[in-house]
């Protein structure tokens, strides 16, 4: 039997080359059982004419399918579904009945709810995306990333890409971090003191699991990264929420019975305050005095375009008290999901065992690609390009907010990729943010960053890592208008 | 000042092209502060002669570095370190003192120890690697994987690769799994009932976190996958260990107070027994009777080359009681770290929230690459190629073990990629496995698969997914010899 040419149509919205689309249609037809063994495909001439594509495109698709044994070529008679092509199974699924499982009673721990807000997935379609922490296609060195990924996909790297590392990491990446990245933060660490994680959030999660539980106490900054608060909440530990000032976390307010202190000294999240060196030293002394562990999320240190970054807290830690978190996600792209933990060997050993238990290891191909991107110097070049653009955008943004009378709640001297803003006390920025979407503006309401006890609704964050300079003034004008129009 | 040509040397063991190596050397020199702004690089002619490479290679490396602003070109005067090249920070790390933190007291949960054995990382250098679950470079469709990865790295897929999915997955991959993969197992599921995980182990871990804690009881097969036992151990739940027979888990032995039943019906892990349809039905009835959840790890179903795979347990589940685990890691490569969970919507919602809390989402580029590899038909083609080769290896292995009088403890009628073997009762296969390394043989001792109470030392697993057919007979001869020579 011949397969009718009418069976085939190109989806106008499909991605990928025409050849790939034709291959996909035919493979899908065979795998789903619509096309059966020995059935004849339309001639390449006929199919090409029907689809309005060139004949060579169809021929190439057929040839690929022959190589994969979906089709066989029989000289002049044309192409047929191969006799040994995959056959779909013949059994059909049971009709679904009424679900009788009581899931509320069966699931012992709930993870939904919590403070982590939902952000719009389609933010790229907004005209004024003051969104934080997303990748800007215009700033990313796509070409070199592709080359590095390609190199990591090569035969030479087969083992690195495909292998099960069990609980280990890519030695090339670890070596680069130890020899180049950490020294630039003033940190010296051996490979046994470094663990690659699935992004900085995964690093935080690991630390929380190992150090906190009922009966322990954590101190966190307020406002702070909401997901950290969620993570701590699930452990049942006690939580001290310490308000930050324009220098970040005030060490003298840390209670004596605190076990673990979470801090973001480079750019406080979300206020962007940078902790001065004197306070860093005071924080370490306080930690030592009360025998607490300090978890330093060294987030966005690369984005210090206004002044050179201060050395990390970890670099002045002489007794192994600081656990350091780094990430490539912010400066490369968040979908990368790659970060690292640096700490004392006994701690990293447990962190490695926990990670192995949960997910084994971050995918090898990604680790190797980043290792190449770093060691070829593309990473630093990209950081500098980004810093230049962010500096320009920051200037435009400062100008726009000042001309509209908007008020920054804090102003990092070092740079960063966002401004932490304060509206008049009566304004609910959550509601304003929703209204602003109608004008194609995305801003981040500040409320989720505050603990429930201290929650304030008149703060918001303006990210400028994914919005072009020329769009900033009009976007800020919309924000100013929304704040003016907000009902008390 | 000019940088001396003597500073440069090529590492004979380095990976990557010569051009990339030269770029790396220079970028590293600048980033570490050895080469400073305005210093002159050796001429391309000189450096090429010194390194023994062609001049165009050096020129290309220099040109790349100019593009990234590490170097500037000044007409005929040559190349200089750019005045705006990155500068290393000037601070130096604090000397490390004595570590004073009491980590044993500080870490609240220990994850080291446990039953998960350490496998040799350098298994590729062994002549007779009867290792399980690793990728065989000769069976993997590297060329098409590379093409799919390349497509997923393209500009069109920028958002898919780089974006923060928050708690979501790649819609292309989910759609393919829902429309093509699951129907072939007899399963119908909506996107809300599917979650992508970081490999099957991560899927198991998520299930364990959500369903088990102190006061709950899990039933597992014995022998079974050791890491699952470790994962359950950390929750503090009660554990019933049920010995499997040649048809897998016997349902009538499941205690009435069991909350969750873990099973591997397709190929019992590690015995490879396939559960007959009648027993699958009995297992589901038993679960319904005692109101227990069933977790089905549908591991290796694609490797049923001796008979078509039976439909999954999940396909005959009418009341949403079965949670199904699938994985691409075994059939593609373990370093991929990609699997999926299928279950009722309320369960998947909590699983998604937990995953978001721990790691957000598996990297987008990997999800998209697999979506392409699947939809272009390469995955099925690869499975069939693998199945043919595994079938051949299996025949050679069966022949070899029978000629040496070795005894399979079980023999899957369906296929798989390993044999579960039994030595005489006095033989410690852990010790034999160690001795065999001296003959360049890797086998897996069976003891870690058994619970501590039922542990037996005379079992072992022979994987044949990464050993060439022609090596099998000699490898088996070594194993037979080691067993003969074992001291009682």
Short mmCIF file of N, CA, C and O in Angstrom, two decimals, chain A residues 165 168-169 173 195-207 225 227 231 325-330 333-341 351 354-356 358-367, chain B residues 164 166 168-169 196-199 202 206 335-338 354-364 366-367:
data_model
loop_
_atom_site.label_atom_id
_atom_site.label_comp_id
_atom_site.label_asym_id
_atom_site.label_seq_id
_atom_site.Cartn_x
_atom_site.Cartn_y
_atom_site.Cartn_z
N UNK A 165 29.19 10.23 36.81
CA UNK A 165 30.27 10.65 37.70
C UNK A 165 30.04 10.12 39.11
O UNK A 165 30.82 10.43 40.00
N UNK A 168 30.96 12.48 41.91
CA UNK A 168 32.04 13.41 41.58
C UNK A 168 31.59 14.52 40.62
O UNK A 168 30.45 14.53 40.17
N UNK A 169 32.52 15.44 40.33
CA UNK A 169 32.27 16.51 39.37
C UNK A 169 33.30 16.48 38.26
O UNK A 169 34.27 15.74 38.33
N UNK A 173 36.35 21.56 35.45
CA UNK A 173 35.60 22.70 35.99
C UNK A 173 36.07 23.02 37.41
O UNK A 173 36.30 24.18 37.76
N UNK A 195 32.12 21.86 45.72
CA UNK A 195 31.09 20.97 45.18
C UNK A 195 30.27 21.74 44.16
O UNK A 195 29.80 22.85 44.43
N UNK A 196 30.07 21.15 42.98
CA UNK A 196 29.22 21.77 41.96
C UNK A 196 27.75 21.44 42.31
O UNK A 196 27.43 20.31 42.67
N UNK A 197 26.90 22.45 42.19
CA UNK A 197 25.49 22.24 42.51
C UNK A 197 24.62 22.62 41.31
O UNK A 197 25.11 23.21 40.35
N UNK A 198 23.35 22.28 41.39
CA UNK A 198 22.43 22.62 40.31
C UNK A 198 21.92 24.04 40.50
O UNK A 198 20.73 24.27 40.72
N UNK A 199 22.83 24.99 40.43
CA UNK A 199 22.47 26.39 40.65
C UNK A 199 22.64 26.79 42.11
O UNK A 199 22.81 25.94 42.98
N UNK A 200 22.62 28.10 42.35
CA UNK A 200 22.84 28.61 43.70
C UNK A 200 21.70 28.19 44.63
O UNK A 200 21.90 27.95 45.82
N UNK A 201 20.49 28.10 44.08
CA UNK A 201 19.36 27.72 44.94
C UNK A 201 19.55 26.29 45.47
O UNK A 201 19.27 26.01 46.63
N UNK A 202 20.04 25.42 44.62
CA UNK A 202 20.32 24.05 45.03
C UNK A 202 21.43 24.03 46.09
O UNK A 202 21.39 23.24 47.04
N UNK A 203 22.41 24.92 45.95
CA UNK A 203 23.48 25.03 46.94
C UNK A 203 22.90 25.44 48.30
O UNK A 203 23.21 24.83 49.33
N UNK A 204 22.04 26.46 48.29
CA UNK A 204 21.38 26.89 49.53
C UNK A 204 20.60 25.74 50.14
O UNK A 204 20.66 25.49 51.35
N UNK A 205 19.87 25.02 49.30
CA UNK A 205 19.04 23.92 49.80
C UNK A 205 19.90 22.87 50.51
O UNK A 205 19.55 22.39 51.58
N UNK A 206 21.03 22.54 49.90
CA UNK A 206 21.91 21.54 50.50
C UNK A 206 22.39 22.01 51.87
O UNK A 206 22.38 21.26 52.85
N UNK A 207 22.81 23.26 51.94
CA UNK A 207 23.30 23.81 53.21
C UNK A 207 22.20 23.73 54.27
O UNK A 207 22.44 23.31 55.42
N UNK A 225 15.89 36.67 50.14
CA UNK A 225 15.44 35.80 49.05
C UNK A 225 14.36 34.86 49.57
O UNK A 225 14.61 34.05 50.45
N UNK A 227 12.82 32.23 48.56
CA UNK A 227 12.91 30.77 48.50
C UNK A 227 13.76 30.23 49.64
O UNK A 227 13.51 29.13 50.15
N UNK A 231 12.71 27.34 52.15
CA UNK A 231 13.56 26.17 52.43
C UNK A 231 13.75 25.98 53.93
O UNK A 231 13.67 24.86 54.45
N UNK A 325 28.85 30.41 48.63
CA UNK A 325 28.03 29.98 47.49
C UNK A 325 28.30 30.86 46.28
O UNK A 325 28.17 32.09 46.36
N UNK A 326 28.63 30.25 45.17
CA UNK A 326 28.81 31.00 43.93
C UNK A 326 27.88 30.45 42.86
O UNK A 326 27.35 29.36 43.00
N UNK A 327 27.72 31.20 41.80
CA UNK A 327 26.80 30.76 40.75
C UNK A 327 27.25 31.31 39.41
O UNK A 327 27.81 32.40 39.33
N UNK A 328 27.00 30.54 38.35
CA UNK A 328 27.23 31.04 37.00
C UNK A 328 25.91 31.44 36.34
O UNK A 328 25.90 31.94 35.23
N UNK A 329 24.81 31.19 37.04
CA UNK A 329 23.51 31.34 36.37
C UNK A 329 23.19 32.79 36.08
O UNK A 329 22.62 33.11 35.05
N UNK A 330 23.55 33.69 36.99
CA UNK A 330 23.19 35.09 36.79
C UNK A 330 23.98 35.69 35.64
O UNK A 330 23.46 36.43 34.84
N UNK A 333 23.32 32.36 32.18
CA UNK A 333 21.86 32.40 32.05
C UNK A 333 21.27 31.47 33.09
O UNK A 333 21.90 30.48 33.47
N UNK A 334 20.07 31.78 33.58
CA UNK A 334 19.51 31.02 34.70
C UNK A 334 19.17 29.58 34.32
O UNK A 334 19.24 28.70 35.18
N UNK A 335 18.83 29.34 33.05
CA UNK A 335 18.50 27.98 32.63
C UNK A 335 19.69 27.04 32.69
O UNK A 335 19.54 25.83 32.59
N UNK A 336 20.89 27.60 32.85
CA UNK A 336 22.10 26.80 32.95
C UNK A 336 22.07 25.90 34.18
O UNK A 336 22.50 24.75 34.14
N UNK A 337 21.58 26.44 35.28
CA UNK A 337 21.49 25.69 36.55
C UNK A 337 22.85 25.13 36.99
O UNK A 337 23.01 23.94 37.13
N UNK A 338 23.79 26.03 37.24
CA UNK A 338 25.09 25.58 37.72
C UNK A 338 25.63 26.57 38.75
O UNK A 338 25.73 27.76 38.48
N UNK A 339 25.94 26.07 39.92
CA UNK A 339 26.54 26.88 40.97
C UNK A 339 27.56 26.04 41.72
O UNK A 339 27.88 24.93 41.29
N UNK A 340 28.10 26.57 42.79
CA UNK A 340 29.06 25.78 43.57
C UNK A 340 29.08 26.20 45.02
O UNK A 340 28.69 27.32 45.37
N UNK A 341 29.51 25.26 45.83
CA UNK A 341 29.65 25.45 47.27
C UNK A 341 31.12 25.32 47.61
O UNK A 341 31.80 24.44 47.10
N UNK A 351 27.88 17.28 52.05
CA UNK A 351 27.10 17.92 50.99
C UNK A 351 27.14 17.06 49.72
O UNK A 351 26.13 16.89 49.03
N UNK A 354 24.88 14.04 50.23
CA UNK A 354 23.47 14.42 50.09
C UNK A 354 23.12 14.65 48.63
O UNK A 354 22.11 14.16 48.12
N UNK A 355 23.97 15.38 47.92
CA UNK A 355 23.70 15.63 46.51
C UNK A 355 23.63 14.31 45.73
O UNK A 355 22.74 14.11 44.90
N UNK A 356 24.55 13.38 46.02
CA UNK A 356 24.55 12.09 45.33
C UNK A 356 23.24 11.36 45.58
O UNK A 356 22.68 10.73 44.69
N UNK A 358 20.32 12.70 46.25
CA UNK A 358 19.17 13.41 45.66
C UNK A 358 19.21 13.36 44.14
O UNK A 358 18.18 13.17 43.49
N UNK A 359 20.38 13.55 43.54
CA UNK A 359 20.42 13.68 42.08
C UNK A 359 21.73 13.22 41.46
O UNK A 359 21.96 13.43 40.28
N UNK A 360 22.59 12.59 42.22
CA UNK A 360 23.93 12.17 41.75
C UNK A 360 24.82 13.38 41.45
O UNK A 360 25.57 13.79 42.29
N UNK A 361 24.71 13.93 40.25
CA UNK A 361 25.61 15.04 39.90
C UNK A 361 24.98 15.88 38.80
O UNK A 361 24.16 15.37 38.04
N UNK A 362 25.35 17.16 38.72
CA UNK A 362 24.87 17.98 37.59
C UNK A 362 25.40 17.39 36.27
O UNK A 362 26.50 16.83 36.24
N UNK A 363 24.61 17.49 35.20
CA UNK A 363 24.99 16.85 33.93
C UNK A 363 26.40 17.21 33.47
O UNK A 363 26.82 18.37 33.52
N UNK A 364 27.13 16.19 33.00
CA UNK A 364 28.53 16.36 32.63
C UNK A 364 28.74 17.32 31.47
O UNK A 364 29.68 18.11 31.47
N UNK A 365 27.86 17.27 30.49
CA UNK A 365 28.07 18.12 29.32
C UNK A 365 28.04 19.59 29.70
O UNK A 365 28.82 20.39 29.19
N UNK A 366 27.15 19.95 30.61
CA UNK A 366 27.05 21.34 31.02
C UNK A 366 28.29 21.76 31.80
O UNK A 366 28.84 22.85 31.60
N UNK A 367 28.75 20.89 32.67
CA UNK A 367 29.95 21.22 33.44
C UNK A 367 31.13 21.46 32.50
O UNK A 367 31.90 22.41 32.66
N UNK B 164 14.77 30.85 32.70
CA UNK B 164 14.43 30.29 34.00
C UNK B 164 13.00 29.80 33.87
O UNK B 164 12.08 30.58 33.70
N UNK B 166 11.36 28.54 36.15
CA UNK B 166 10.78 28.53 37.49
C UNK B 166 10.44 27.07 37.84
O UNK B 166 11.33 26.27 37.93
N UNK B 168 8.48 25.06 35.89
CA UNK B 168 7.95 24.38 34.71
C UNK B 168 9.01 23.54 33.99
O UNK B 168 10.17 23.53 34.38
N UNK B 169 8.55 22.84 32.91
CA UNK B 169 9.45 22.06 32.09
C UNK B 169 9.35 22.51 30.64
O UNK B 169 8.47 23.29 30.29
N UNK B 196 9.41 16.41 34.80
CA UNK B 196 10.76 16.01 34.41
C UNK B 196 11.66 16.07 35.66
O UNK B 196 11.58 17.03 36.43
N UNK B 197 12.48 15.06 35.82
CA UNK B 197 13.37 15.01 36.99
C UNK B 197 14.82 14.90 36.54
O UNK B 197 15.10 14.66 35.37
N UNK B 198 15.72 15.08 37.48
CA UNK B 198 17.13 14.99 37.17
C UNK B 198 17.57 13.52 37.22
O UNK B 198 18.40 13.13 38.04
N UNK B 199 16.99 12.71 36.36
CA UNK B 199 17.28 11.28 36.33
C UNK B 199 16.29 10.51 37.18
O UNK B 199 15.52 11.09 37.97
N UNK B 202 16.62 10.87 41.03
CA UNK B 202 16.01 12.09 41.53
C UNK B 202 14.49 11.92 41.62
O UNK B 202 13.85 12.39 42.57
N UNK B 206 12.30 12.22 45.09
CA UNK B 206 11.13 13.10 45.26
C UNK B 206 9.95 12.32 45.83
O UNK B 206 9.29 12.74 46.77
N UNK B 335 25.12 10.22 32.18
CA UNK B 335 25.50 11.60 32.46
C UNK B 335 24.44 12.60 32.04
O UNK B 335 24.50 13.77 32.40
N UNK B 336 23.46 12.14 31.26
CA UNK B 336 22.38 13.00 30.81
C UNK B 336 21.55 13.50 31.98
O UNK B 336 21.11 14.65 32.02
N UNK B 337 21.29 12.62 32.95
CA UNK B 337 20.51 12.97 34.15
C UNK B 337 19.13 13.51 33.78
O UNK B 337 18.78 14.64 34.11
N UNK B 338 18.34 12.70 33.11
CA UNK B 338 16.99 13.13 32.78
C UNK B 338 16.02 11.95 32.91
O UNK B 338 16.23 10.90 32.31
N UNK B 354 8.23 20.62 45.32
CA UNK B 354 9.44 20.16 46.00
C UNK B 354 10.65 20.33 45.08
O UNK B 354 11.69 20.85 45.48
N UNK B 355 10.50 19.91 43.83
CA UNK B 355 11.61 20.05 42.89
C UNK B 355 12.02 21.52 42.75
O UNK B 355 13.21 21.85 42.75
N UNK B 356 11.03 22.41 42.63
CA UNK B 356 11.32 23.84 42.50
C UNK B 356 12.11 24.33 43.71
O UNK B 356 13.04 25.12 43.58
N UNK B 357 11.75 23.84 44.87
CA UNK B 357 12.42 24.24 46.11
C UNK B 357 13.87 23.76 46.14
O UNK B 357 14.77 24.47 46.59
N UNK B 358 14.10 22.57 45.62
CA UNK B 358 15.43 21.96 45.70
C UNK B 358 16.34 22.44 44.59
O UNK B 358 17.52 22.72 44.81
N UNK B 359 15.81 22.55 43.36
CA UNK B 359 16.70 22.83 42.23
C UNK B 359 16.03 23.58 41.10
O UNK B 359 16.61 23.71 40.02
N UNK B 360 14.83 24.06 41.31
CA UNK B 360 14.05 24.72 40.25
C UNK B 360 13.66 23.75 39.13
O UNK B 360 12.59 23.20 39.15
N UNK B 361 14.53 23.53 38.15
CA UNK B 361 14.16 22.65 37.04
C UNK B 361 15.41 22.09 36.39
O UNK B 361 16.48 22.70 36.47
N UNK B 362 15.31 20.94 35.72
CA UNK B 362 16.47 20.43 34.97
C UNK B 362 16.81 21.41 33.85
O UNK B 362 15.92 22.06 33.30
N UNK B 363 18.09 21.53 33.52
CA UNK B 363 18.53 22.53 32.54
C UNK B 363 17.75 22.45 31.23
O UNK B 363 17.51 21.38 30.69
N UNK B 364 17.38 23.64 30.71
CA UNK B 364 16.54 23.71 29.52
C UNK B 364 17.19 23.15 28.27
O UNK B 364 16.52 22.48 27.47
N UNK B 366 19.22 20.71 27.88
CA UNK B 366 19.18 19.24 27.86
C UNK B 366 17.77 18.76 27.54
O UNK B 366 17.59 17.83 26.75
N UNK B 367 16.79 19.40 28.12
CA UNK B 367 15.41 18.99 27.85
C UNK B 367 15.10 19.15 26.36
O UNK B 367 14.50 18.28 25.73
#
